Structure formats: C-alpha cells, structure tokens
C-alpha cells in the first residue's frame, strides 16, 4: 500500500483496531481512529501526533456518523480505507437472552458498520476509488451453542459485504469481509456481554461451553499483530478478496461446515428439485 494512505478505523482502543492502527502508523500511513471518550482520544493521538487523529464516536449514534465523516474529509483528508472494526460478542442461550440484547448486538455489529459505509461511500464513489474492510468473524460462517445473536450479526455483515462489493465494484471501490478465528483480543473477556442463566434444561449443553471460553480467553492461537499485517496486505493487493478467513482454526472449521452443507444438499437434492413446476 502506498504510504500516506488515510485509514478510518472504528474502535481503536483495543483488539484488532488497536493492532491495525499501530501497524498502519508504523508503515507511514495516517489513521483516524474512533474512540468512546476524551481520555481514549488523547491516548490514541499521542501514539503519533503527526499522523494519528482521534474522533469520539459511538457507532450506534447513527445521526452523528455523517457529520463525523464529513469533518474528517474536510479537515484531515480523503478517506482511502474504511475499516469497520468496532463490535463485541454476546453470549447467551437464545431462549434465555432478551430481545433487547439482540437489538444492541445488531446496532453495534450491523447497523453501525452499515451507517459508516453509507457515510463514506458518496466520497469514495465521487473519487472512483476506495476500500471498505468489514471485520466479521468465523461466526459469520459457523455457529456454536450460546452465541446465536453474535453469529446472526456476523452472518448479516458477511451478506451485506458481499452484496455491496457487487454494487460498488464498477466505481473502483473494493469491499472485503475479513473473518477472524480465535485471537488474543478482549472478545471473550472484558468485551463479552453475557446473558444471565435461567433455564436448567440448558445447563448440560451450555455450562461447559461458557467455562471453556472463559478459560481460553487470552490463550487463543491468533496473534492480533499478525492479523494487522495480513489486513494491510489485503488493502495493498491489486485484486483484494471479497472474503478472507484469518487463522488456521477458522479455515478448518469453515471448511468442515461447507463440507457438511454439501453433504446435506446432496442428501436432500431430490426434495429440493421436486418443487420445480
């Protein structure tokens, strides 16, 4: 990627966002990072006073997003790359988890990224160039008991990314959905929102899953710094992928899911074609 690109990255206080911002700055790029408060803004700007720019923004404040992006375009520069990184994980059995938890999950993981995309697209389309990178998850391909709301949000963002890629390709704009596996971020720790347990019927299924996830937090195989370098390589590519998995676990689990799906399609093929008139 040519030095002095401007990346707009949501959620740079920790995890992938932090690692990506650090690597981009180290490579000579400029970064506008969104944070949640003034203290975090000061800390981010101090990382590289000449090229790190902070903006206080909650991606669920949908009415504020257009103004923030317009301010960046006017006072910092043209956004070359949008990275929708801000998000969190919700853990809870579907029957036990209130609908308000699902609304919050989708506000942060789906509606926020869509609002960001809608804000940058007029500028990118006018310039006939740009790249949108959406951080999804292997949970946008596979599912596990206890993260229905999270998987649903990531399935949605994968589908939206794929559709948008087809819509904006004629304008020189690329869209990449990047689906990490298990990485050493705060996803399963401090950032995880956990619904209260209330139905004993699910204890045998879910209690071991919750305990195992808590025990593995901070010990996952994925290295966020290596993920950052991989993401920057995707941004630099002449023909970037529309979908990319990160992590050997993601690759193995998604390949297994696709194989299982293929077998199920074959087993029910006769029923599938029987509905043609």
CSV table of C-alpha atoms in Angstrom, one decimal:
chain,number,residue,atom,x,y,z
A,1,UNK,CA,0.0,0.0,0.0
A,2,UNK,CA,1.4,3.4,-1.0
A,3,UNK,CA,2.5,5.3,2.1
A,4,UNK,CA,0.4,8.2,3.3
A,5,UNK,CA,-3.0,6.5,2.8
A,6,UNK,CA,-5.7,7.6,5.2
A,7,UNK,CA,-7.4,4.8,7.1
A,8,UNK,CA,-10.6,5.4,9.1
A,9,UNK,CA,-10.8,2.6,11.7
A,10,UNK,CA,-13.6,2.2,14.2
A,11,UNK,CA,-12.9,1.0,17.7
A,12,UNK,CA,-9.1,1.6,18.0
A,13,UNK,CA,-8.9,1.4,21.8
A,14,UNK,CA,-8.2,-2.4,21.9
A,15,UNK,CA,-8.1,-5.6,19.9
A,16,UNK,CA,-7.8,-5.7,16.1
A,17,UNK,CA,-8.5,-2.0,15.8
A,18,UNK,CA,-5.6,-1.1,18.1
A,19,UNK,CA,-3.2,-3.5,16.4
A,20,UNK,CA,-4.2,-2.4,12.9
A,21,UNK,CA,-3.8,1.3,13.8
A,22,UNK,CA,-0.4,0.7,15.3
A,23,UNK,CA,0.9,-1.2,12.3
A,24,UNK,CA,-0.6,1.3,9.8
A,25,UNK,CA,1.1,4.1,11.6
A,26,UNK,CA,4.4,2.2,11.8
A,27,UNK,CA,4.1,1.7,8.0
A,28,UNK,CA,3.8,5.5,7.4
A,29,UNK,CA,0.1,5.8,6.9
A,30,UNK,CA,-2.3,8.3,8.6
A,31,UNK,CA,-5.1,6.9,10.8
A,32,UNK,CA,-8.3,8.4,12.0
A,33,UNK,CA,-9.5,6.2,14.9
A,34,UNK,CA,-12.8,6.3,16.6
A,35,UNK,CA,-12.9,6.0,20.4
A,36,UNK,CA,-15.6,6.4,23.1
A,37,UNK,CA,-14.3,9.2,25.3
A,38,UNK,CA,-11.8,12.1,25.6
A,39,UNK,CA,-9.3,10.2,27.5
A,40,UNK,CA,-9.1,7.5,24.9
A,41,UNK,CA,-8.9,10.2,22.2
A,42,UNK,CA,-5.9,11.8,23.8
A,43,UNK,CA,-4.1,8.4,24.3
A,44,UNK,CA,-4.6,7.5,20.6
A,45,UNK,CA,-3.5,10.9,19.2
A,46,UNK,CA,-0.4,10.6,21.4
A,47,UNK,CA,0.7,7.4,19.6
A,48,UNK,CA,1.8,9.5,16.6
A,49,UNK,CA,0.9,13.2,16.9
A,50,UNK,CA,1.5,14.0,13.3
A,51,UNK,CA,-0.5,11.1,11.8
A,52,UNK,CA,-2.9,9.7,14.4
A,53,UNK,CA,-6.2,11.5,14.6
A,54,UNK,CA,-8.9,10.6,17.1
A,55,UNK,CA,-12.7,11.1,16.8
A,56,UNK,CA,-15.1,10.5,19.6
A,57,UNK,CA,-17.9,8.4,18.2
A,58,UNK,CA,-20.2,5.6,19.3
A,59,UNK,CA,-21.2,3.8,16.1
A,60,UNK,CA,-24.7,3.4,17.4
A,61,UNK,CA,-25.1,7.2,17.3
A,62,UNK,CA,-26.3,6.9,13.7
A,63,UNK,CA,-27.3,10.5,13.3
A,64,UNK,CA,-23.8,11.7,14.2
A,65,UNK,CA,-21.9,9.5,11.8
A,66,UNK,CA,-22.4,11.5,8.6
A,67,UNK,CA,-21.1,14.7,10.3
A,68,UNK,CA,-18.0,13.0,11.7
A,69,UNK,CA,-17.1,11.5,8.3
A,70,UNK,CA,-17.7,14.9,6.6
A,71,UNK,CA,-15.4,16.6,9.2
A,72,UNK,CA,-12.7,14.0,8.5
A,73,UNK,CA,-12.9,14.5,4.8
A,74,UNK,CA,-12.8,18.3,5.2
A,75,UNK,CA,-10.1,18.6,7.9
A,76,UNK,CA,-8.0,15.5,7.7
A,77,UNK,CA,-8.2,14.3,4.2
A,78,UNK,CA,-9.8,11.9,1.8
A,79,UNK,CA,-10.6,8.5,3.4
A,80,UNK,CA,-8.9,5.8,1.3
A,81,UNK,CA,-9.9,2.9,3.5
A,82,UNK,CA,-12.7,2.4,6.0
A,83,UNK,CA,-12.2,-0.4,8.5
A,84,UNK,CA,-15.4,-1.4,10.4
A,85,UNK,CA,-13.8,-3.0,13.4
A,86,UNK,CA,-15.9,-1.8,16.3
A,87,UNK,CA,-18.1,-4.6,17.7
A,88,UNK,CA,-18.5,-7.0,20.6
A,89,UNK,CA,-19.6,-10.5,21.4
A,90,UNK,CA,-22.9,-11.5,23.0
A,91,UNK,CA,-23.0,-14.9,24.8
A,92,UNK,CA,-26.3,-16.4,25.9
A,93,UNK,CA,-28.7,-19.2,25.1
A,94,UNK,CA,-31.3,-17.8,22.6
A,95,UNK,CA,-34.3,-18.7,24.8
A,96,UNK,CA,-32.7,-17.0,27.8
A,97,UNK,CA,-31.5,-13.9,26.1
A,98,UNK,CA,-33.8,-10.9,26.0
A,99,UNK,CA,-34.6,-9.3,22.6
A,100,UNK,CA,-33.1,-6.0,23.9
A,101,UNK,CA,-29.7,-7.8,23.9
A,102,UNK,CA,-30.2,-8.8,20.3
A,103,UNK,CA,-31.1,-5.2,19.3
A,104,UNK,CA,-28.0,-3.9,20.9
A,105,UNK,CA,-25.9,-6.6,19.3
A,106,UNK,CA,-27.2,-5.7,15.8
A,107,UNK,CA,-26.9,-2.0,16.5
A,108,UNK,CA,-23.2,-2.3,17.1
A,109,UNK,CA,-22.3,-5.1,14.8
A,110,UNK,CA,-24.5,-4.4,11.8
A,111,UNK,CA,-26.3,-1.1,11.8
A,112,UNK,CA,-23.2,0.8,12.9
A,113,UNK,CA,-21.0,-0.6,10.2
A,114,UNK,CA,-23.7,0.0,7.6
A,115,UNK,CA,-24.1,3.6,8.7
A,116,UNK,CA,-20.3,4.1,8.4
A,117,UNK,CA,-20.3,2.6,4.9
A,118,UNK,CA,-23.2,4.8,3.8
A,119,UNK,CA,-21.3,7.9,5.1
A,120,UNK,CA,-18.0,7.2,3.2
A,121,UNK,CA,-19.5,5.9,0.0
A,122,UNK,CA,-20.5,9.2,-1.6
A,123,UNK,CA,-16.9,10.5,-1.2
A,124,UNK,CA,-15.3,7.2,-2.5
A,125,UNK,CA,-17.8,7.0,-5.3
A,126,UNK,CA,-17.1,10.6,-6.4
A,127,UNK,CA,-13.3,9.8,-6.4
A,128,UNK,CA,-13.9,6.4,-8.1
A,129,UNK,CA,-11.6,4.7,-5.6
A,130,UNK,CA,-11.6,3.3,-2.0
A,131,UNK,CA,-11.7,0.2,0.0
A,132,UNK,CA,-14.1,-0.9,2.7
A,133,UNK,CA,-13.0,-3.6,5.1
A,134,UNK,CA,-15.5,-5.2,7.4
A,135,UNK,CA,-14.2,-7.3,10.3
A,136,UNK,CA,-16.7,-10.1,10.7
A,137,UNK,CA,-15.9,-13.5,12.3
A,138,UNK,CA,-15.7,-17.2,11.6
A,139,UNK,CA,-19.0,-16.9,13.4
A,140,UNK,CA,-20.4,-15.5,10.2
A,141,UNK,CA,-19.9,-18.9,8.7
A,142,UNK,CA,-20.2,-21.4,11.5
A,143,UNK,CA,-22.3,-21.5,14.6
A,144,UNK,CA,-21.9,-22.6,18.2
A,145,UNK,CA,-24.4,-23.0,21.0
A,146,UNK,CA,-24.7,-19.8,23.1
A,147,UNK,CA,-23.8,-17.2,20.6
A,148,UNK,CA,-26.9,-17.0,18.3
A,149,UNK,CA,-27.1,-13.2,18.4
A,150,UNK,CA,-23.4,-12.8,17.7
A,151,UNK,CA,-23.4,-15.3,14.8
A,152,UNK,CA,-26.6,-13.7,13.4
A,153,UNK,CA,-24.9,-10.3,13.3
A,154,UNK,CA,-21.8,-11.6,11.6
A,155,UNK,CA,-23.8,-13.6,9.1
A,156,UNK,CA,-25.6,-10.4,8.3
A,157,UNK,CA,-22.4,-8.4,7.9
A,158,UNK,CA,-20.9,-11.1,5.6
A,159,UNK,CA,-24.0,-11.0,3.4
A,160,UNK,CA,-24.1,-7.2,3.3
A,161,UNK,CA,-20.4,-7.0,2.4
A,162,UNK,CA,-20.8,-9.5,-0.4
A,163,UNK,CA,-23.8,-7.6,-1.9
A,164,UNK,CA,-22.1,-4.2,-1.5
A,165,UNK,CA,-19.0,-5.5,-3.2
A,166,UNK,CA,-21.1,-6.2,-6.3
A,167,UNK,CA,-22.8,-2.8,-6.2
A,168,UNK,CA,-19.6,-0.6,-5.9
A,169,UNK,CA,-17.1,-2.6,-8.0
A,170,UNK,CA,-17.9,-0.5,-11.1
A,171,UNK,CA,-16.8,2.6,-9.2
A,172,UNK,CA,-13.4,1.3,-8.4
A,173,UNK,CA,-14.3,0.5,-4.7
A,174,UNK,CA,-13.4,-2.8,-3.2
A,175,UNK,CA,-15.1,-4.4,-0.2
A,176,UNK,CA,-13.5,-7.2,1.9
A,177,UNK,CA,-15.1,-9.1,4.7
A,178,UNK,CA,-12.4,-10.4,7.0
A,179,UNK,CA,-13.5,-13.3,9.3
A,180,UNK,CA,-11.0,-14.0,12.1
A,181,UNK,CA,-11.0,-17.2,14.1
A,182,UNK,CA,-9.9,-17.2,17.8
A,183,UNK,CA,-7.4,-14.4,18.5
A,184,UNK,CA,-5.9,-13.0,21.7
A,185,UNK,CA,-8.2,-10.0,22.0
A,186,UNK,CA,-10.8,-8.9,24.6
A,187,UNK,CA,-13.6,-10.6,22.7
A,188,UNK,CA,-14.1,-13.5,25.1
A,189,UNK,CA,-13.1,-11.5,28.1
A,190,UNK,CA,-13.8,-7.9,29.1
A,191,UNK,CA,-15.7,-7.1,25.9
A,192,UNK,CA,-18.1,-10.1,26.1
A,193,UNK,CA,-21.6,-9.4,27.2
A,194,UNK,CA,-23.1,-12.5,28.9
A,195,UNK,CA,-26.8,-13.1,29.4
A,196,UNK,CA,-27.9,-14.4,32.8
A,197,UNK,CA,-28.7,-18.2,33.0
A,198,UNK,CA,-32.2,-19.1,33.9
A,199,UNK,CA,-33.3,-22.4,32.3
A,200,UNK,CA,-31.8,-25.5,33.9
A,201,UNK,CA,-32.5,-27.6,30.8
A,202,UNK,CA,-29.6,-26.0,29.0
A,203,UNK,CA,-27.0,-26.5,31.8
A,204,UNK,CA,-25.5,-29.7,30.4
A,205,UNK,CA,-25.1,-28.2,27.0
A,206,UNK,CA,-24.0,-24.7,27.7
A,207,UNK,CA,-22.2,-24.5,31.1
A,208,UNK,CA,-19.1,-26.4,29.8
A,209,UNK,CA,-19.1,-24.1,26.7
A,210,UNK,CA,-19.1,-21.0,28.8
A,211,UNK,CA,-16.4,-22.2,31.2
A,212,UNK,CA,-14.2,-23.3,28.4
A,213,UNK,CA,-14.5,-20.0,26.6
A,214,UNK,CA,-13.6,-18.1,29.8
A,215,UNK,CA,-10.6,-20.4,30.4
A,216,UNK,CA,-9.2,-19.9,26.9
A,217,UNK,CA,-9.5,-16.1,26.9
A,218,UNK,CA,-6.1,-14.7,26.4
A,219,UNK,CA,-4.7,-18.0,25.2
A,220,UNK,CA,-6.2,-18.2,21.8
A,221,UNK,CA,-3.8,-19.2,18.9
A,222,UNK,CA,-4.3,-16.0,16.8
A,223,UNK,CA,-1.9,-13.0,17.1
A,224,UNK,CA,-3.5,-9.6,16.6
A,225,UNK,CA,-0.3,-8.1,15.3
A,226,UNK,CA,0.0,-10.7,12.6
A,227,UNK,CA,-3.7,-10.2,11.7
A,228,UNK,CA,-2.9,-6.5,11.3
A,229,UNK,CA,-0.2,-7.2,8.8
A,230,UNK,CA,-2.5,-9.5,6.9
A,231,UNK,CA,-5.2,-6.9,6.7
A,232,UNK,CA,-2.7,-4.3,5.4
A,233,UNK,CA,-1.6,-6.8,2.8
A,234,UNK,CA,-5.2,-7.2,1.7
A,235,UNK,CA,-5.6,-3.5,1.4
A,236,UNK,CA,-2.4,-3.3,-0.7
A,237,UNK,CA,-3.5,-6.0,-3.1
A,238,UNK,CA,-4.3,-5.1,-6.7
A,239,UNK,CA,-7.2,-7.6,-6.6
A,240,UNK,CA,-8.3,-7.9,-2.9
A,241,UNK,CA,-10.6,-10.8,-1.9
A,242,UNK,CA,-14.2,-10.2,-1.1
A,243,UNK,CA,-13.9,-12.8,1.8
A,244,UNK,CA,-10.9,-13.7,3.8
A,245,UNK,CA,-10.5,-16.0,6.8
A,246,UNK,CA,-7.8,-15.4,9.4
A,247,UNK,CA,-6.5,-18.2,11.5
A,248,UNK,CA,-5.9,-21.9,11.0
A,249,UNK,CA,-8.9,-22.7,13.3
A,250,UNK,CA,-11.2,-20.6,11.1
A,251,UNK,CA,-10.0,-22.3,8.0
A,252,UNK,CA,-10.5,-25.8,9.4
A,253,UNK,CA,-13.9,-25.1,10.9
A,254,UNK,CA,-15.3,-23.3,7.9
A,255,UNK,CA,-14.1,-26.0,5.5
A,256,UNK,CA,-15.8,-28.5,7.8
A,257,UNK,CA,-19.0,-26.5,7.7
A,258,UNK,CA,-19.0,-26.2,3.9
A,259,UNK,CA,-18.4,-30.0,3.6
A,260,UNK,CA,-21.3,-30.7,6.0
A,261,UNK,CA,-23.5,-28.4,4.0
A,262,UNK,CA,-22.5,-30.1,0.7
A,263,UNK,CA,-23.4,-33.5,2.1
A,264,UNK,CA,-26.8,-32.2,3.4
A,265,UNK,CA,-27.6,-30.6,0.0
A,266,UNK,CA,-26.8,-33.9,-1.7
A,267,UNK,CA,-28.9,-35.9,0.7
A,268,UNK,CA,-31.9,-33.7,0.1
A,269,UNK,CA,-31.4,-32.9,-3.6
A,270,UNK,CA,-34.4,-34.9,-4.7
A,271,UNK,CA,-36.7,-32.9,-2.4
A,272,UNK,CA,-35.1,-29.6,-3.5
A,273,UNK,CA,-35.7,-30.2,-7.2
A,274,UNK,CA,-39.2,-31.7,-6.6
A,275,UNK,CA,-40.7,-28.2,-6.2
A,276,UNK,CA,-39.9,-27.1,-9.8
A,277,UNK,CA,-43.1,-26.8,-11.9
